Amino acid sequence: MKKRDKVRFILEELERMYPDAACSLTLDGNSFHFLVRAILSAQCTDKKVNELTDTLFEKYPDILDFAAAEQKVLGEEIRSCGLFRAKSKAIIATSFILAERFGGEIPSSSEDLISLPGVGRKVANLIRGELFGIPGIVVDTHCARVAKRLGLTSSNHPAQIERDLSACIPKDKWITLGHRFVAHGRALCAARRPACDHCSLGEVCLYANRS
Ligand code: SF4
């Protein structure tokens, strides 16, 4: 099968399997809240982040509340999300920068987003896609694993994986593709023991056809 046909098949199958795949971090209409959740989601499940922030945002409803937070206190409050020292430091610093340099608004350019502490390429693409509808591929652990197994990349490095996927996937599919890779990684293509017998992508999957 030609690469173009293989990509089309994968996209169609993922759409059929996960028609409603969407970001599992809560989007409550407050852009800053979403940014905080995205920072907290590093090496933590979205479910855990959503639960924790439900109460966290009662104490710190806005940017200035986080900017005025005591790092040690905030760190304890987010401890269960992991990397709590680095995350509390990043959230406070980012809140300051947003208030001082961006008028309290979340910027939309990659460059500005990546300049914020706690925001890397993955979070920047997530923010751009979810808050601004700007196409970008969010390469998280599920996306990286599924893309490599399917032979859409041979790299383990997020930046290269993003380049490889961007080169073969139509731009208007980039946002939903990331969500569908995550859904597939959770539902069937687990890191350990993927359920290939139940997966309709088997015929085009390098991993399933390895000798
Ligand atoms: S066939 Fe197996 S390894 Fe390939 S995408 Fe499906 S679940 Fe993953």
mmCIF file of C-alpha atoms and ligand atoms in Angstrom:
data_model
loop_
_atom_site.group_PDB
_atom_site.id
_atom_site.type_symbol
_atom_site.label_atom_id
_atom_site.label_comp_id
_atom_site.label_asym_id
_atom_site.label_seq_id
_atom_site.Cartn_x
_atom_site.Cartn_y
_atom_site.Cartn_z
ATOM 1 C CA MET A 1 0.000 0.000 0.000
ATOM 2 C CA LYS A 2 1.332 3.462 -0.894
ATOM 3 C CA LYS A 3 2.116 5.757 2.043
ATOM 4 C CA ARG A 4 -0.613 8.199 1.031
ATOM 5 C CA ASP A 5 -3.219 5.412 0.974
ATOM 6 C CA LYS A 6 -1.947 4.039 4.262
ATOM 7 C CA VAL A 7 -2.251 7.447 5.930
ATOM 8 C CA ARG A 8 -5.768 7.890 4.568
ATOM 9 C CA PHE A 9 -6.737 4.445 5.854
ATOM 10 C CA ILE A 10 -5.333 5.187 9.318
ATOM 11 C CA LEU A 11 -7.123 8.530 9.532
ATOM 12 C CA GLU A 12 -10.421 7.009 8.420
ATOM 13 C CA GLU A 13 -10.176 4.110 10.832
ATOM 14 C CA LEU A 14 -9.245 6.342 13.770
ATOM 15 C CA GLU A 15 -12.164 8.609 12.946
ATOM 16 C CA ARG A 16 -14.517 5.634 12.755
ATOM 17 C CA MET A 17 -13.252 4.243 16.084
ATOM 18 C CA TYR A 18 -13.048 7.527 17.984
ATOM 19 C CA PRO A 19 -15.429 9.984 16.307
ATOM 20 C CA ASP A 20 -15.770 12.150 19.411
ATOM 21 C CA ALA A 21 -12.186 12.054 20.653
ATOM 22 C CA ALA A 22 -11.397 15.306 22.426
ATOM 23 C CA CYS A 23 -9.003 16.742 24.958
ATOM 24 C CA SER A 24 -9.628 15.109 28.332
ATOM 25 C CA LEU A 25 -8.343 18.085 30.330
ATOM 26 C CA THR A 26 -11.307 20.199 31.453
ATOM 27 C CA LEU A 27 -11.978 23.301 29.354
ATOM 28 C CA ASP A 28 -14.151 25.476 31.594
ATOM 29 C CA GLY A 29 -14.142 28.580 29.428
ATOM 30 C CA ASN A 30 -11.266 30.135 31.392
ATOM 31 C CA SER A 31 -8.123 30.068 29.212
ATOM 32 C CA PHE A 32 -5.774 30.599 32.130
ATOM 33 C CA HIS A 33 -7.272 27.649 33.996
ATOM 34 C CA PHE A 34 -6.627 25.491 30.952
ATOM 35 C CA LEU A 35 -3.002 26.622 30.826
ATOM 36 C CA VAL A 36 -2.528 25.742 34.508
ATOM 37 C CA ARG A 37 -4.084 22.322 33.910
ATOM 38 C CA ALA A 38 -1.791 21.774 30.930
ATOM 39 C CA ILE A 39 1.293 22.617 33.029
ATOM 40 C CA LEU A 40 0.098 20.291 35.791
ATOM 41 C CA SER A 41 -0.511 17.450 33.334
ATOM 42 C CA ALA A 42 3.195 16.707 32.797
ATOM 43 C CA GLN A 43 3.695 13.126 33.962
ATOM 44 C CA CYS A 44 0.227 13.081 35.521
ATOM 45 C CA THR A 45 -3.126 11.832 34.265
ATOM 46 C CA ASP A 46 -5.672 14.319 32.969
ATOM 47 C CA LYS A 47 -8.242 12.808 35.330
ATOM 48 C CA LYS A 48 -6.087 13.539 38.356
ATOM 49 C CA VAL A 49 -5.403 17.086 37.162
ATOM 50 C CA ASN A 50 -9.118 17.759 36.611
ATOM 51 C CA GLU A 51 -9.985 16.517 40.088
ATOM 52 C CA LEU A 52 -7.245 18.509 41.771
ATOM 53 C CA THR A 53 -7.928 21.760 39.950
ATOM 54 C CA ASP A 54 -11.639 21.641 40.807
ATOM 55 C CA THR A 55 -10.671 22.650 44.346
ATOM 56 C CA LEU A 56 -7.439 24.491 43.488
ATOM 57 C CA PHE A 57 -9.300 27.092 41.420
ATOM 58 C CA GLU A 58 -11.647 27.810 44.318
ATOM 59 C CA LYS A 59 -8.650 29.112 46.270
ATOM 60 C CA TYR A 60 -6.812 30.602 43.265
ATOM 61 C CA PRO A 61 -9.464 31.726 40.775
ATOM 62 C CA ASP A 62 -7.289 33.983 38.631
ATOM 63 C CA ILE A 63 -3.814 34.867 37.406
ATOM 64 C CA LEU A 64 -3.096 37.369 40.188
ATOM 65 C CA ASP A 65 -4.093 34.828 42.833
ATOM 66 C CA PHE A 66 -1.487 32.406 41.501
ATOM 67 C CA ALA A 67 1.091 35.176 41.080
ATOM 68 C CA ALA A 68 0.685 35.983 44.792
ATOM 69 C CA ALA A 69 0.808 32.345 45.907
ATOM 70 C CA GLU A 70 3.525 31.058 48.195
ATOM 71 C CA GLN A 71 5.466 28.436 46.321
ATOM 72 C CA LYS A 72 5.802 26.098 49.267
ATOM 73 C CA VAL A 73 2.060 26.221 49.971
ATOM 74 C CA LEU A 74 1.088 25.808 46.325
ATOM 75 C CA GLY A 75 3.592 22.966 46.005
ATOM 76 C CA GLU A 76 1.895 21.066 48.812
ATOM 77 C CA GLU A 77 -1.507 21.692 47.240
ATOM 78 C CA ILE A 78 -0.424 20.164 43.932
ATOM 79 C CA ARG A 79 1.912 17.525 45.375
ATOM 80 C CA SER A 80 -0.285 14.643 44.198
ATOM 81 C CA CYS A 81 0.288 15.664 40.558
ATOM 82 C CA GLY A 82 4.010 14.955 40.807
ATOM 83 C CA LEU A 83 6.966 17.264 40.041
ATOM 84 C CA PHE A 84 5.258 19.601 42.480
ATOM 85 C CA ARG A 85 8.243 21.868 43.211
ATOM 86 C CA ALA A 86 8.969 22.547 39.540
ATOM 87 C CA LYS A 87 5.293 22.898 38.669
ATOM 88 C CA SER A 88 4.473 25.311 41.505
ATOM 89 C CA LYS A 89 7.490 27.431 40.589
ATOM 90 C CA ALA A 90 6.505 27.420 36.915
ATOM 91 C CA ILE A 91 2.841 28.289 37.563
ATOM 92 C CA ILE A 92 3.737 31.246 39.794
ATOM 93 C CA ALA A 93 6.389 32.546 37.368
ATOM 94 C CA THR A 94 4.080 32.112 34.381
ATOM 95 C CA SER A 95 1.310 33.977 36.186
ATOM 96 C CA PHE A 96 3.661 36.923 36.803
ATOM 97 C CA ILE A 97 4.752 36.993 33.173
ATOM 98 C CA LEU A 98 1.208 36.764 31.849
ATOM 99 C CA ALA A 99 0.118 39.630 34.112
ATOM 100 C CA GLU A 100 3.113 41.841 33.343
ATOM 101 C CA ARG A 101 3.925 41.135 29.704
ATOM 102 C CA PHE A 102 0.699 39.881 28.192
ATOM 103 C CA GLY A 103 -1.949 41.931 29.977
ATOM 104 C CA GLY A 104 -3.390 38.841 31.617
ATOM 105 C CA GLU A 105 -4.119 37.210 28.257
ATOM 106 C CA ILE A 106 -2.833 33.867 27.007
ATOM 107 C CA PRO A 107 -0.660 34.457 23.931
ATOM 108 C CA SER A 108 -1.302 32.425 20.796
ATOM 109 C CA SER A 109 2.140 32.316 19.166
ATOM 110 C CA SER A 110 4.395 29.319 19.755
ATOM 111 C CA GLU A 111 7.300 31.599 20.545
ATOM 112 C CA ASP A 112 5.422 33.490 23.273
ATOM 113 C CA LEU A 113 3.925 30.342 24.756
ATOM 114 C CA ILE A 114 7.237 28.503 24.883
ATOM 115 C CA SER A 115 8.778 31.515 26.649
ATOM 116 C CA LEU A 116 6.499 30.765 29.634
ATOM 117 C CA PRO A 117 7.944 28.574 32.412
ATOM 118 C CA GLY A 118 6.426 25.092 32.353
ATOM 119 C CA VAL A 119 5.350 25.405 28.716
ATOM 120 C CA GLY A 120 7.170 23.305 26.146
ATOM 121 C CA ARG A 121 6.332 22.471 22.574
ATOM 122 C CA LYS A 122 3.690 19.896 23.549
ATOM 123 C CA VAL A 123 1.783 22.242 25.861
ATOM 124 C CA ALA A 124 2.137 25.123 23.397
ATOM 125 C CA ASN A 125 0.552 23.025 20.626
ATOM 126 C CA LEU A 126 -2.199 21.922 22.982
ATOM 127 C CA ILE A 127 -2.978 25.525 23.984
ATOM 128 C CA ARG A 128 -2.915 26.736 20.381
ATOM 129 C CA GLY A 129 -5.211 23.957 19.248
ATOM 130 C CA GLU A 130 -7.727 23.979 22.093
ATOM 131 C CA LEU A 131 -7.913 27.707 22.795
ATOM 132 C CA PHE A 132 -7.281 29.179 19.364
ATOM 133 C CA GLY A 133 -8.080 26.406 16.880
ATOM 134 C CA ILE A 134 -4.577 26.703 15.398
ATOM 135 C CA PRO A 135 -3.454 23.365 13.903
ATOM 136 C CA GLY A 136 -0.656 21.601 15.753
ATOM 137 C CA ILE A 137 0.149 17.997 16.637
ATOM 138 C CA VAL A 138 0.435 17.292 20.348
ATOM 139 C CA VAL A 139 3.087 14.606 20.671
ATOM 140 C CA ASP A 140 2.526 12.979 24.024
ATOM 141 C CA THR A 141 3.511 9.481 25.063
ATOM 142 C CA HIS A 142 0.442 7.869 23.418
ATOM 143 C CA CYS A 143 0.905 9.743 20.166
ATOM 144 C CA ALA A 144 4.609 8.882 20.022
ATOM 145 C CA ARG A 145 3.986 5.189 20.675
ATOM 146 C CA VAL A 146 1.073 4.739 18.250
ATOM 147 C CA ALA A 147 2.712 6.756 15.462
ATOM 148 C CA LYS A 148 5.898 4.701 15.693
ATOM 149 C CA ARG A 149 4.074 1.371 15.786
ATOM 150 C CA LEU A 150 2.116 2.361 12.708
ATOM 151 C CA GLY A 151 5.324 3.321 10.912
ATOM 152 C CA LEU A 152 4.468 7.017 10.579
ATOM 153 C CA THR A 153 7.760 7.893 12.248
ATOM 154 C CA SER A 154 10.880 6.020 13.238
ATOM 155 C CA SER A 155 11.935 8.570 15.826
ATOM 156 C CA ASN A 156 11.605 8.611 19.605
ATOM 157 C CA HIS A 157 12.065 12.374 19.777
ATOM 158 C CA PRO A 158 8.887 14.485 20.032
ATOM 159 C CA ALA A 159 10.166 17.281 17.772
ATOM 160 C CA GLN A 160 11.067 14.829 14.994
ATOM 161 C CA ILE A 161 7.833 12.866 15.460
ATOM 162 C CA GLU A 162 5.905 16.109 15.072
ATOM 163 C CA ARG A 163 7.831 16.906 11.874
ATOM 164 C CA ASP A 164 7.253 13.406 10.468
ATOM 165 C CA LEU A 165 3.530 13.499 11.203
ATOM 166 C CA SER A 166 3.144 17.052 9.933
ATOM 167 C CA ALA A 167 4.747 15.995 6.652
ATOM 168 C CA CYS A 168 2.220 13.239 5.912
ATOM 169 C CA ILE A 169 -0.998 14.270 7.689
ATOM 170 C CA PRO A 170 -3.269 16.995 6.247
ATOM 171 C CA LYS A 171 -3.133 20.112 8.388
ATOM 172 C CA ASP A 172 -6.867 20.161 9.078
ATOM 173 C CA LYS A 173 -6.497 16.774 10.820
ATOM 174 C CA TRP A 174 -3.634 17.685 13.144
ATOM 175 C CA ILE A 175 -5.695 18.626 16.207
ATOM 176 C CA THR A 176 -8.087 15.672 16.087
ATOM 177 C CA LEU A 177 -5.286 13.258 15.183
ATOM 178 C CA GLY A 178 -3.565 13.922 18.499
ATOM 179 C CA HIS A 179 -6.799 13.272 20.411
ATOM 180 C CA ARG A 180 -7.457 10.086 18.441
ATOM 181 C CA PHE A 181 -3.952 8.740 19.025
ATOM 182 C CA VAL A 182 -4.468 9.296 22.751
ATOM 183 C CA ALA A 183 -7.869 7.565 22.609
ATOM 184 C CA HIS A 184 -6.355 4.640 20.695
ATOM 185 C CA GLY A 185 -3.392 4.409 23.049
ATOM 186 C CA ARG A 186 -5.746 4.211 25.999
ATOM 187 C CA ALA A 187 -8.321 1.875 24.432
ATOM 188 C CA LEU A 188 -6.238 -0.680 22.480
ATOM 189 C CA CYS A 189 -2.653 0.303 21.751
ATOM 190 C CA ALA A 190 -1.376 0.149 25.310
ATOM 191 C CA ALA A 191 2.345 0.409 25.980
ATOM 192 C CA ARG A 192 2.379 -3.135 27.278
ATOM 193 C CA ARG A 193 0.429 -5.797 25.457
ATOM 194 C CA PRO A 194 -1.496 -3.829 22.833
ATOM 195 C CA ALA A 195 -4.775 -5.491 21.842
ATOM 196 C CA CYS A 196 -3.802 -6.026 18.194
ATOM 197 C CA ASP A 197 -6.368 -8.825 17.753
ATOM 198 C CA HIS A 198 -9.105 -6.240 18.250
ATOM 199 C CA CYS A 199 -7.509 -3.451 16.202
ATOM 200 C CA SER A 200 -8.564 -2.727 12.631
ATOM 201 C CA LEU A 201 -5.220 -1.039 11.914
ATOM 202 C CA GLY A 202 -3.379 -4.358 12.037
ATOM 203 C CA GLU A 203 -2.937 -4.696 8.276
ATOM 204 C CA VAL A 204 -0.957 -1.441 8.040
ATOM 205 C CA CYS A 205 0.801 -1.654 11.410
ATOM 206 C CA LEU A 206 4.539 -2.294 11.548
ATOM 207 C CA TYR A 207 4.342 -3.529 15.118
ATOM 208 C CA ALA A 208 1.538 -6.008 14.435
ATOM 209 C CA ASN A 209 3.379 -7.376 11.400
ATOM 210 C CA ARG A 210 6.846 -7.559 12.882
ATOM 211 C CA SER A 211 8.507 -10.935 12.410
HETATM 212 S S1 SF4 B 1 -2.343 -3.267 15.502
HETATM 213 FE FE1 SF4 B 1 -1.657 -3.304 17.634
HETATM 214 S S2 SF4 B 1 0.242 -2.095 17.724
HETATM 215 FE FE2 SF4 B 1 -0.806 -1.657 15.760
HETATM 216 S S3 SF4 B 1 -2.007 0.194 16.190
HETATM 217 FE FE3 SF4 B 1 -3.348 -1.568 16.541
HETATM 218 S S4 SF4 B 1 -3.163 -2.030 18.745
HETATM 219 FE FE4 SF4 B 1 -1.429 -0.703 18.159
#
